[in-house]
Short mmCIF file of N, CA, C and O and ligand atoms in Angstrom, two decimals:
data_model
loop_
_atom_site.label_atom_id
_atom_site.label_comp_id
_atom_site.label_asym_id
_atom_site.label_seq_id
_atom_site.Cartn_x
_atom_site.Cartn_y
_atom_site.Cartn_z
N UNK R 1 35.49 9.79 -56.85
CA UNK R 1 34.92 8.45 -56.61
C UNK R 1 35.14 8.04 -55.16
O UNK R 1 34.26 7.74 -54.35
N UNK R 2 36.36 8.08 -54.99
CA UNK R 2 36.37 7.64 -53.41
C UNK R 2 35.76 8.35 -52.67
O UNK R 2 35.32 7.73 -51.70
N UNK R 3 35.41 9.95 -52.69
CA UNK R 3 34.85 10.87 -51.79
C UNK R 3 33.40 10.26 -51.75
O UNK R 3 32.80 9.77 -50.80
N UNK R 4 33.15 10.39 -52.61
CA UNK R 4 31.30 8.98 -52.45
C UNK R 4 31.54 7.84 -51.36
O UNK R 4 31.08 7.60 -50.25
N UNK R 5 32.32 7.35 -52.08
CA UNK R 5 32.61 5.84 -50.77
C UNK R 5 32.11 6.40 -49.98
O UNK R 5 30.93 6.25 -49.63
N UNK R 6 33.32 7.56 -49.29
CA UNK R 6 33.59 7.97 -47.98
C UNK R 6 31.79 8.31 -47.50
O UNK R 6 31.13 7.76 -46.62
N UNK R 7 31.44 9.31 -48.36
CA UNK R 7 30.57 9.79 -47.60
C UNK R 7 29.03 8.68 -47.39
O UNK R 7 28.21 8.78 -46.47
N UNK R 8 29.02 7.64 -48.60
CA UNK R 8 27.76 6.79 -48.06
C UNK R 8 28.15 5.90 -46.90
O UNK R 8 27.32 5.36 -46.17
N UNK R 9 29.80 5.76 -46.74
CA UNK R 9 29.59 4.86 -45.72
C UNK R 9 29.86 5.92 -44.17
O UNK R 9 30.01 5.40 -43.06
N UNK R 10 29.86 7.22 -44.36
CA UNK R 10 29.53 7.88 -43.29
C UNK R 10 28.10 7.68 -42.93
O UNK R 10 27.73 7.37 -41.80
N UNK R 11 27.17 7.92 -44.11
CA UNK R 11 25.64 7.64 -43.94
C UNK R 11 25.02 6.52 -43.43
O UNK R 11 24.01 6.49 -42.72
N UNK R 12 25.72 5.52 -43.87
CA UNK R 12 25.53 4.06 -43.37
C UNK R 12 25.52 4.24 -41.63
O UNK R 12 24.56 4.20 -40.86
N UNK R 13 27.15 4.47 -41.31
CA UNK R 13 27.35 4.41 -40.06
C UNK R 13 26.49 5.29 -39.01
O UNK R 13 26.35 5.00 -37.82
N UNK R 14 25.73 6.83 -39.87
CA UNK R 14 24.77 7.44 -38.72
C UNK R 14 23.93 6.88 -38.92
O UNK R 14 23.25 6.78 -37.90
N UNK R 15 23.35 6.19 -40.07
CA UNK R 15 21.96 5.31 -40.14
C UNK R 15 22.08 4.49 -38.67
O UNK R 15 21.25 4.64 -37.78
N UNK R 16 23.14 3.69 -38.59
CA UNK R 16 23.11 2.66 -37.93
C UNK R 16 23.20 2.85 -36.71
O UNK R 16 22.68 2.06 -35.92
N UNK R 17 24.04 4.18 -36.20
CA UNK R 17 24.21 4.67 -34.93
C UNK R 17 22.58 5.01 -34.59
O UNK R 17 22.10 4.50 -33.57
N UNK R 18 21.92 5.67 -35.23
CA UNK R 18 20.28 6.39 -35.13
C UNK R 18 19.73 4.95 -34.52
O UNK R 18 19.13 4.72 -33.47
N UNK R 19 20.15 4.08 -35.55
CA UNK R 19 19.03 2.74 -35.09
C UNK R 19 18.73 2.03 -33.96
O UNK R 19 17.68 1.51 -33.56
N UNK R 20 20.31 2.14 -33.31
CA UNK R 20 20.96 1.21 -32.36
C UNK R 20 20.09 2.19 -31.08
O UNK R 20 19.80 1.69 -29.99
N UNK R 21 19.82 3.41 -31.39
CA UNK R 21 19.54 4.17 -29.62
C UNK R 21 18.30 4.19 -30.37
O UNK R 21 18.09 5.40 -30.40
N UNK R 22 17.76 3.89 -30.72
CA UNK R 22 15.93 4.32 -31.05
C UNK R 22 15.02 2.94 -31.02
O UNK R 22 15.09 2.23 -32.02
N UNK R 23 14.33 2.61 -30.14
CA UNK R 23 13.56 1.51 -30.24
C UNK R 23 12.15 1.64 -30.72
O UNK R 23 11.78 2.82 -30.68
N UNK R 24 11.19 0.73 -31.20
CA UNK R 24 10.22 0.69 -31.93
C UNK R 24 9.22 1.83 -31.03
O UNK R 24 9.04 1.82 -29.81
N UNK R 25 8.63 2.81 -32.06
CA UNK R 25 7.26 3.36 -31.01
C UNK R 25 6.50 2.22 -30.83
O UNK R 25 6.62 1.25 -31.58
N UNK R 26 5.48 2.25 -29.59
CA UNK R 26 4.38 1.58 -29.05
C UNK R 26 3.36 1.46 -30.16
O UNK R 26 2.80 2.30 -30.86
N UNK R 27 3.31 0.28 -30.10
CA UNK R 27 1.68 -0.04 -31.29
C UNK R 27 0.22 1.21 -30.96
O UNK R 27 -0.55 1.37 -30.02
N UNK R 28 0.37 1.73 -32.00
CA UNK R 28 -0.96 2.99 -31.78
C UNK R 28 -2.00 1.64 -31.34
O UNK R 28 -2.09 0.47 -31.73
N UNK R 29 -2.68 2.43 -30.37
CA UNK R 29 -4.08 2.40 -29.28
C UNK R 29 -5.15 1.66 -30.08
O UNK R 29 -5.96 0.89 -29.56
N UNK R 30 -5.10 2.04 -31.70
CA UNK R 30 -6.50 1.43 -32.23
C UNK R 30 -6.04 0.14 -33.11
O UNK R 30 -6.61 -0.50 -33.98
N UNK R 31 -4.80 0.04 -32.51
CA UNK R 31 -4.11 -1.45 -33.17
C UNK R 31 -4.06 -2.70 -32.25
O UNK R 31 -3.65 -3.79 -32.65
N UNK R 32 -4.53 -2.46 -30.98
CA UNK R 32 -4.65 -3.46 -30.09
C UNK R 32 -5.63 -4.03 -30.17
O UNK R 32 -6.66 -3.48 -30.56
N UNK R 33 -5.56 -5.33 -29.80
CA UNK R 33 -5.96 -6.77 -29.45
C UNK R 33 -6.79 -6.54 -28.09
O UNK R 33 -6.39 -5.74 -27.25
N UNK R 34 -7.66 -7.08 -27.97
CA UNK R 34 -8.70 -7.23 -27.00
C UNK R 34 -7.86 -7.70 -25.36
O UNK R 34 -8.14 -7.08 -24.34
N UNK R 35 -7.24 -8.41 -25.36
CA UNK R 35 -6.68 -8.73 -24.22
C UNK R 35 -5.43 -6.98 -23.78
O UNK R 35 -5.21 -6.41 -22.71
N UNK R 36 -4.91 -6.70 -25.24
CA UNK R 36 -3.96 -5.74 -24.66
C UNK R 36 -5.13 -4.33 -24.60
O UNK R 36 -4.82 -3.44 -23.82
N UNK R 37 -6.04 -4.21 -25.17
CA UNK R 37 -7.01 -2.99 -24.85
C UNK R 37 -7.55 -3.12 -23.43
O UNK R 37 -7.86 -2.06 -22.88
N UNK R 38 -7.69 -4.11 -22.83
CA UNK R 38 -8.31 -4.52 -21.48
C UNK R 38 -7.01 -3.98 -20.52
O UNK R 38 -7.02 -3.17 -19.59
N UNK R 39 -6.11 -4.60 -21.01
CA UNK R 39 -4.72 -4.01 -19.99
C UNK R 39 -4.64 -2.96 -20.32
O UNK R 39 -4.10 -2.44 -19.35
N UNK R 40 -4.87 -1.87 -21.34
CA UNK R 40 -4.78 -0.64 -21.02
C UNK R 40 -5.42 0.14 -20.43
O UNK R 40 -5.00 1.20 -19.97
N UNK R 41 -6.82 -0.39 -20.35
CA UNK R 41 -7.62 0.08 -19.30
C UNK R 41 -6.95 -0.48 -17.79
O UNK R 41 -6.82 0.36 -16.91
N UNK R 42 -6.59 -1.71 -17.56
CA UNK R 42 -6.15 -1.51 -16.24
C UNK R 42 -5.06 -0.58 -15.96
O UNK R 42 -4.96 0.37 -15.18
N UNK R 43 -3.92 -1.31 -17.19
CA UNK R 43 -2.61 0.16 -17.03
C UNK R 43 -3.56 1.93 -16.14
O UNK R 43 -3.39 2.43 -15.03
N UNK R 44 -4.53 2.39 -17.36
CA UNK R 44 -4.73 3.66 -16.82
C UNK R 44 -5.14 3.77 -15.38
O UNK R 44 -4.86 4.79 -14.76
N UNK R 45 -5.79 2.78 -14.82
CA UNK R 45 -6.38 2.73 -13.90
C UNK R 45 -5.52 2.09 -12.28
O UNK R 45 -6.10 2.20 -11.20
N UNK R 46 -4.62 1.67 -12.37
CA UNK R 46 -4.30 0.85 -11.82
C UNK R 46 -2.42 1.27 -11.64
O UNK R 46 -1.79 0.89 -10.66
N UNK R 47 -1.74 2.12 -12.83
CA UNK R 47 -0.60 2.25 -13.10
C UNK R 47 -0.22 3.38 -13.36
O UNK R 47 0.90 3.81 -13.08
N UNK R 48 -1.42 4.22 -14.14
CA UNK R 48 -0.75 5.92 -14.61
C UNK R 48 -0.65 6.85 -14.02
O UNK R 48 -0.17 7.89 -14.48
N UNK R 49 -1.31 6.62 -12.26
CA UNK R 49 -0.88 7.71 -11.46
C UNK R 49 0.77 8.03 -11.51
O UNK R 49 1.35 9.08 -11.26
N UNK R 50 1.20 6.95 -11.84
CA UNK R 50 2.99 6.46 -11.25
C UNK R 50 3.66 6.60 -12.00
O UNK R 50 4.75 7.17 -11.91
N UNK R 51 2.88 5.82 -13.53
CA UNK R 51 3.75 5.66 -14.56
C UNK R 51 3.69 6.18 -15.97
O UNK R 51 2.57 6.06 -16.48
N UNK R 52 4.49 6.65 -16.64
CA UNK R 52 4.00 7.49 -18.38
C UNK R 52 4.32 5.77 -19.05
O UNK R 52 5.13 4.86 -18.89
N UNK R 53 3.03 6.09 -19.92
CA UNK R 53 3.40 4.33 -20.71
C UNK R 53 4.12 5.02 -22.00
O UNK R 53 5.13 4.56 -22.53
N UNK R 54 3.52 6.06 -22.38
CA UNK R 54 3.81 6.29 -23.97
C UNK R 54 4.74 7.17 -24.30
O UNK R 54 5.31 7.35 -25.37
N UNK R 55 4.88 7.98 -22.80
CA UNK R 55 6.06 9.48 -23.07
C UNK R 55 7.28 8.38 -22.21
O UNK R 55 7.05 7.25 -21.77
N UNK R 56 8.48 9.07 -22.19
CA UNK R 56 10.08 8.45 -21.23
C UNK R 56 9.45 9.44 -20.42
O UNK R 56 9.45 8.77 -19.39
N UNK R 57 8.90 10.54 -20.08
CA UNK R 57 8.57 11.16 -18.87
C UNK R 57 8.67 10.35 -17.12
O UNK R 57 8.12 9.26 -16.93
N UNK R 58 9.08 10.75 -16.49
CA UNK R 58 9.31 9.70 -15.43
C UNK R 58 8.13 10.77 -14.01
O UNK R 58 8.25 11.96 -13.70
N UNK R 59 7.51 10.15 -13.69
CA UNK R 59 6.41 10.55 -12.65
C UNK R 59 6.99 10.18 -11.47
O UNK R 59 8.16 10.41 -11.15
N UNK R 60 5.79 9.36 -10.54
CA UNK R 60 6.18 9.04 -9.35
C UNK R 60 7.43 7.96 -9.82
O UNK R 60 8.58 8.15 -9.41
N UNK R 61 7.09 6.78 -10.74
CA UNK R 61 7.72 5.75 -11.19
C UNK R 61 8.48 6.21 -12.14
O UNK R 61 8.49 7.39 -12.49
N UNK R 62 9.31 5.14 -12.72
CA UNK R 62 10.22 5.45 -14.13
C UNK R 62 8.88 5.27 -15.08
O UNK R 62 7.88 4.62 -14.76
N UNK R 63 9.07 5.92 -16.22
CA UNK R 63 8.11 5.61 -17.36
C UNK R 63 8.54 4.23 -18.08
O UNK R 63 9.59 3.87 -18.61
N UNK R 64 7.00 3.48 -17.81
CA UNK R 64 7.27 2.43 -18.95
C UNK R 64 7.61 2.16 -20.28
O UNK R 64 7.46 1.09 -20.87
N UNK R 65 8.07 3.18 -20.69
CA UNK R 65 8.06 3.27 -22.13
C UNK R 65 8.76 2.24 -23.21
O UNK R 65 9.85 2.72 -23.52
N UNK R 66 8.53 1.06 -23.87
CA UNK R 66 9.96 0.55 -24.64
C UNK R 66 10.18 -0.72 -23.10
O UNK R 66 10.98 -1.61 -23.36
N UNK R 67 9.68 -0.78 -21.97
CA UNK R 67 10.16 -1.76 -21.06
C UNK R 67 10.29 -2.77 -21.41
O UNK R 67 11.36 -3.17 -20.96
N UNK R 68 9.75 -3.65 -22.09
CA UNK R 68 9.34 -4.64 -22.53
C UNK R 68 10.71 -5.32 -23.71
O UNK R 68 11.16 -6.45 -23.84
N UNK R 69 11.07 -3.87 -24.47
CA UNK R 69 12.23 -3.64 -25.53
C UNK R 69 13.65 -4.04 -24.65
O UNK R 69 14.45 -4.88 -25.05
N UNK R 70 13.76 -3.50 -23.77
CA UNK R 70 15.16 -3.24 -23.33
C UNK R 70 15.23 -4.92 -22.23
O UNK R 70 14.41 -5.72 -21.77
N UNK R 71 16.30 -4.78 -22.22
CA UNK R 71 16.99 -6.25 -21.79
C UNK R 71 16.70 -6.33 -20.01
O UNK R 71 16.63 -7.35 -19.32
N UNK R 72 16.56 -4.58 -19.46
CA UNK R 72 16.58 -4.46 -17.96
C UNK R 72 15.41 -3.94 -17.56
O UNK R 72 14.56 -3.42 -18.28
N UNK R 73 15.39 -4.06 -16.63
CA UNK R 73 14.34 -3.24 -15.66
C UNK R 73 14.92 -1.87 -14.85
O UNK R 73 15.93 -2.31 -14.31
N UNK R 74 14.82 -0.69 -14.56
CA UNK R 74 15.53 0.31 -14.29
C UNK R 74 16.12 -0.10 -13.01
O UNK R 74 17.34 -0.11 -12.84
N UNK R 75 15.48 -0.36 -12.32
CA UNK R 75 16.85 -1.47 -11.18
C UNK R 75 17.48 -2.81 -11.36
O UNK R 75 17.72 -3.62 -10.47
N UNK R 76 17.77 -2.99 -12.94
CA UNK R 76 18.74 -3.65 -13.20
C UNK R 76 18.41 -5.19 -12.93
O UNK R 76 19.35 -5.95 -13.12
N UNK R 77 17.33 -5.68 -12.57
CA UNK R 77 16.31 -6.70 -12.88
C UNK R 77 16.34 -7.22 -14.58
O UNK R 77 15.99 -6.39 -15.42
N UNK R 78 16.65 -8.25 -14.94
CA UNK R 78 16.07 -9.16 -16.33
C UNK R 78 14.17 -8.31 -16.39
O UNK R 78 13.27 -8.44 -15.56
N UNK R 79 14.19 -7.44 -17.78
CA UNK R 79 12.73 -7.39 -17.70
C UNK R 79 12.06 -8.50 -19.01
O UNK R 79 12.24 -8.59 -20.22
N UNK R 80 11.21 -9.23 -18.00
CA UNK R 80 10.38 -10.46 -18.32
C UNK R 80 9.19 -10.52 -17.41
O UNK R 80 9.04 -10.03 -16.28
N UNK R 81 8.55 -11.07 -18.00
CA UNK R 81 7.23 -11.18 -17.17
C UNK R 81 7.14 -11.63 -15.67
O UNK R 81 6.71 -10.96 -14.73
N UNK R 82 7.59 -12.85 -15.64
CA UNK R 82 8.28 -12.97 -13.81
C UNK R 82 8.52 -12.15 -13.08
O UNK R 82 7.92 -12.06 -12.01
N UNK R 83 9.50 -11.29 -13.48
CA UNK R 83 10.15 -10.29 -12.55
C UNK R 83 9.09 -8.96 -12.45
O UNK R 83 8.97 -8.25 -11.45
N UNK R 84 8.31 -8.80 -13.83
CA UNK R 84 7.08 -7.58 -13.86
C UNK R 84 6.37 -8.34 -12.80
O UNK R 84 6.74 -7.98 -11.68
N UNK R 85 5.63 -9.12 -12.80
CA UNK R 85 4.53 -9.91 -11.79
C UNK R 85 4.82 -9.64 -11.06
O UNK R 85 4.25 -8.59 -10.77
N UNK R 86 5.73 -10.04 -10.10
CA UNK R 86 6.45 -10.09 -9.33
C UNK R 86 6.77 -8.32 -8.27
O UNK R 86 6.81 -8.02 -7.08
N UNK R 87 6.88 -7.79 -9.21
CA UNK R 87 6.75 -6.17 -9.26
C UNK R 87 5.68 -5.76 -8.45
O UNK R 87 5.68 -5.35 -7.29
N UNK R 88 4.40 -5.99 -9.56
CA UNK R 88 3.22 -5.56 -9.23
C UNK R 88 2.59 -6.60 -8.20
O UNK R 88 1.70 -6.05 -7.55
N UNK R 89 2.77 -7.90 -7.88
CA UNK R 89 2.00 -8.45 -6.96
C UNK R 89 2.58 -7.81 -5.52
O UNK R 89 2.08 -7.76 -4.40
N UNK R 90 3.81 -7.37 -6.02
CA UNK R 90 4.48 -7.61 -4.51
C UNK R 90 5.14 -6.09 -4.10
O UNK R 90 5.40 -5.68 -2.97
N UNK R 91 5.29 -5.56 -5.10
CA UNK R 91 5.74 -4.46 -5.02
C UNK R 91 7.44 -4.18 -5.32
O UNK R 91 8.17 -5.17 -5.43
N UNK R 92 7.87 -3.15 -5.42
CA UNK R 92 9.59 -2.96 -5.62
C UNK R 92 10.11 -1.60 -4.66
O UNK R 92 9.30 -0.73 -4.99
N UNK R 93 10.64 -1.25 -4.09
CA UNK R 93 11.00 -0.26 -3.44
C UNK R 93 9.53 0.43 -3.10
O UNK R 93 8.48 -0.08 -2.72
N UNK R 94 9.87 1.69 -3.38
CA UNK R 94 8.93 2.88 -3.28
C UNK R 94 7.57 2.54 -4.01
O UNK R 94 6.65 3.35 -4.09
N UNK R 95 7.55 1.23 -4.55
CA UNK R 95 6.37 0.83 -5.34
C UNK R 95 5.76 0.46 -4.66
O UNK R 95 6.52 -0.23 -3.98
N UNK R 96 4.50 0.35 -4.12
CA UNK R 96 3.24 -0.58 -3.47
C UNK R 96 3.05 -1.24 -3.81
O UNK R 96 2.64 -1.07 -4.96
N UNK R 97 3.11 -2.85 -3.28
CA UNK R 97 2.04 -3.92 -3.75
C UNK R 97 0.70 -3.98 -4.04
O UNK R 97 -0.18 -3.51 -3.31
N UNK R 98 0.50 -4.60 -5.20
CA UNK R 98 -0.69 -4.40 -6.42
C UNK R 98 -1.63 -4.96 -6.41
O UNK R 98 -2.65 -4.67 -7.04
N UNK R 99 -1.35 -6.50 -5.18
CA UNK R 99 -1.40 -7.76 -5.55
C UNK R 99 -3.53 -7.50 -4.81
O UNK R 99 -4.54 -8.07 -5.21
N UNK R 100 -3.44 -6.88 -4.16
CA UNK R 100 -4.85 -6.54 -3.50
C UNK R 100 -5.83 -5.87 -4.78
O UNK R 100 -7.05 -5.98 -4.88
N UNK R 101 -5.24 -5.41 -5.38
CA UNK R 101 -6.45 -4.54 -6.44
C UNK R 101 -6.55 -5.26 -7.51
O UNK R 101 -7.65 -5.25 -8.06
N UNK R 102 -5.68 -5.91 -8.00
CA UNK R 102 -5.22 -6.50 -9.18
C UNK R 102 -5.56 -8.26 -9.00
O UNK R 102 -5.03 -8.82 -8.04
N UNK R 103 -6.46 -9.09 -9.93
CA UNK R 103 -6.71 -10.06 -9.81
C UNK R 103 -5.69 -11.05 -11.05
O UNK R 103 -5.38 -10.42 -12.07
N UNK R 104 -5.27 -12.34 -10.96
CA UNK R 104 -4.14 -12.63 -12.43
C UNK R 104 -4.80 -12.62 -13.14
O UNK R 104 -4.62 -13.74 -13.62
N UNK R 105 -5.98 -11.93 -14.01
CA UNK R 105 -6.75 -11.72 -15.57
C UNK R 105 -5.94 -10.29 -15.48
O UNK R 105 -5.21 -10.00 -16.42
N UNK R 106 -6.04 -9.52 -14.53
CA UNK R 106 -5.61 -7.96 -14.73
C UNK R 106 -4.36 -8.10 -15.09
O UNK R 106 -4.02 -7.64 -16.18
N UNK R 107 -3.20 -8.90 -14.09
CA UNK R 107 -1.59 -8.96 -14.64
C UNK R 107 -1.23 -9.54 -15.75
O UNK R 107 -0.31 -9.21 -16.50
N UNK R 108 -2.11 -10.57 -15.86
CA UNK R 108 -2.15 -10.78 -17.71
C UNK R 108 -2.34 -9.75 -18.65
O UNK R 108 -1.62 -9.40 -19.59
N UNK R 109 -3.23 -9.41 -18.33
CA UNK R 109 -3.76 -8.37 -19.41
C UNK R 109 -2.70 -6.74 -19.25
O UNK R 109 -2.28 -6.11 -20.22
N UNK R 110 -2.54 -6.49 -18.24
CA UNK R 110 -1.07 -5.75 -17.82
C UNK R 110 0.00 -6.08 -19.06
O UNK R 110 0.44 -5.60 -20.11
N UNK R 111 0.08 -7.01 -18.38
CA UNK R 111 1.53 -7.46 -19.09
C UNK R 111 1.44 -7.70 -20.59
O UNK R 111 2.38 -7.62 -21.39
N UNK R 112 0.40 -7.96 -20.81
CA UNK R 112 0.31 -8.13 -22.53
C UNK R 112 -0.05 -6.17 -23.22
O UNK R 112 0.26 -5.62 -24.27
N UNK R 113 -0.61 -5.81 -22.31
CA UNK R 113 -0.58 -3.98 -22.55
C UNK R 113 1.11 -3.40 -22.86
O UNK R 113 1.55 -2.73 -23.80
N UNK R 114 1.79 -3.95 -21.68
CA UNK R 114 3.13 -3.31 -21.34
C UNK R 114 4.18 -3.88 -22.78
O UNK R 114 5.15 -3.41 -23.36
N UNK R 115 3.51 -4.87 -22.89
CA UNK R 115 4.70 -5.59 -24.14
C UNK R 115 4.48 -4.74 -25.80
O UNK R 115 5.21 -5.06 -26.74
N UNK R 116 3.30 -3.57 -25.97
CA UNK R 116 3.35 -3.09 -26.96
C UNK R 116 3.75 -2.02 -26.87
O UNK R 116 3.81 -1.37 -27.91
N UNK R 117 4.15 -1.43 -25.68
CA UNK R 117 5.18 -0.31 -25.23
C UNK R 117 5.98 0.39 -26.62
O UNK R 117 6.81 1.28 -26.47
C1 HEC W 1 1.89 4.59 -6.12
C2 HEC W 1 2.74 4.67 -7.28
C3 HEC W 1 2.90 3.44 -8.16
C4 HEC W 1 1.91 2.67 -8.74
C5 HEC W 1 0.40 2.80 -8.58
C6 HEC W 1 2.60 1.71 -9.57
N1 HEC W 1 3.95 1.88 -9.49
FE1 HEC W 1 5.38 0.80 -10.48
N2 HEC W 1 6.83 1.84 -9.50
C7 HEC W 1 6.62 2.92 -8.64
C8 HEC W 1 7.90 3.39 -8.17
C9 HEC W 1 8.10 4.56 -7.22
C10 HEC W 1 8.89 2.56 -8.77
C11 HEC W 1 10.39 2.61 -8.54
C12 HEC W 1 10.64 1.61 -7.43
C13 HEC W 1 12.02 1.65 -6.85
O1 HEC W 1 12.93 1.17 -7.53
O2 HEC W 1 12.14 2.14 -5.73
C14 HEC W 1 8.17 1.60 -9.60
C15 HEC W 1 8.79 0.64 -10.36
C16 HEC W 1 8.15 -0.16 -11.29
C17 HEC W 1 8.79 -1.06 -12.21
C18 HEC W 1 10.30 -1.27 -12.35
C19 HEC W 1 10.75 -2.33 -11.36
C20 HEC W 1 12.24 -2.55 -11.44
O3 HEC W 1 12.67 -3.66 -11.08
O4 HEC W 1 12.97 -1.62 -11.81
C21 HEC W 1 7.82 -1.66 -12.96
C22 HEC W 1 8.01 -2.69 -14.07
C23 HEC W 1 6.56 -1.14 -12.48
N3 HEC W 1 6.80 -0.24 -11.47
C24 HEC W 1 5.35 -1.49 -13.00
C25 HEC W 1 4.13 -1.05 -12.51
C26 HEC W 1 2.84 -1.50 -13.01
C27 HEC W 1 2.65 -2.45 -14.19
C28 HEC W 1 1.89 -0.88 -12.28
C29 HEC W 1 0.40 -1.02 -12.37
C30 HEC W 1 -0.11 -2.37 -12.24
C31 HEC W 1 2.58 -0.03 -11.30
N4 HEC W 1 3.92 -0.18 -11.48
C32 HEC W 1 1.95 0.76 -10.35
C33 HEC W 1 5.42 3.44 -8.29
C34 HEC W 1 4.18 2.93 -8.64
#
């Protein structure tokens, strides 16, 4: 009897360990909303030379993957929409400013793409 205990609450605890490092996959492509299908067309156009949205693969940029999920930005930035804008209008390190190609319907629509990460 106790060897049961033991072992469901071993199961419990890798359940929970699995959970804690695994964040939600990205909403499949044919589940988006008109505003976030528009940002994925800009994403491809505008972002995927740089960036993997759907793989952690890291390109020129870190991959967006889950950004939206996690509390930071890979340089340790609050990630929220401010600080993304902010990103792309203006640029971040080795990043180019966006703010010339990109009109605010595109960073909207960006940013509502990036949040189903
Ligand atoms: C020419 C390549 C390039 C393009 C195009 C590009 N990025 Fe980046 N991006 C980078 C690089 C390189 C970094 C890492 C910057 C650094 O920390 O030096 C970066 C960083 C970022 C970051 C993380 C910023 C942080 O504070 O850590 C975000 C978010 C981001 N890019 C979003 C975007 C979005 C959204 C687009 C499209 C609108 C885009 N990028 C287009 C190269 C690019």
């Amino acid at each position: 009897m106790r060897i049961v205990i033991r072992v469901a609450a071993l199961a419990a605890f890798a359940m929970l360990a699995a959970g804690c490092n695994r964040t939600a996959p990205p909403t499949p492509l044919d589940q988006l909303n008109a505003q976030q299908m528009s940002g994925h067309a800009v994403f491809e156009s505008q972002c995927a030379r740089c960036h993997a949205d759907r793989t952690d693969q890291k390109l020129h940029g870190p991959a967006l993957l889950g950004v939206f999920k996690k509390p930071y930005l890979p340089s340790g930035a609050p990630a929220n929409d401010d600080r993304v804008t902010d990103t792309i209008l203006h640029g971040h390190g080795l990043m180019p400013a966006m703010g010339n190609t990109m009109d605010q319907q595109d960073v909207n629509d960006v940013l509502a793409y990036l949040h189903t990460l």
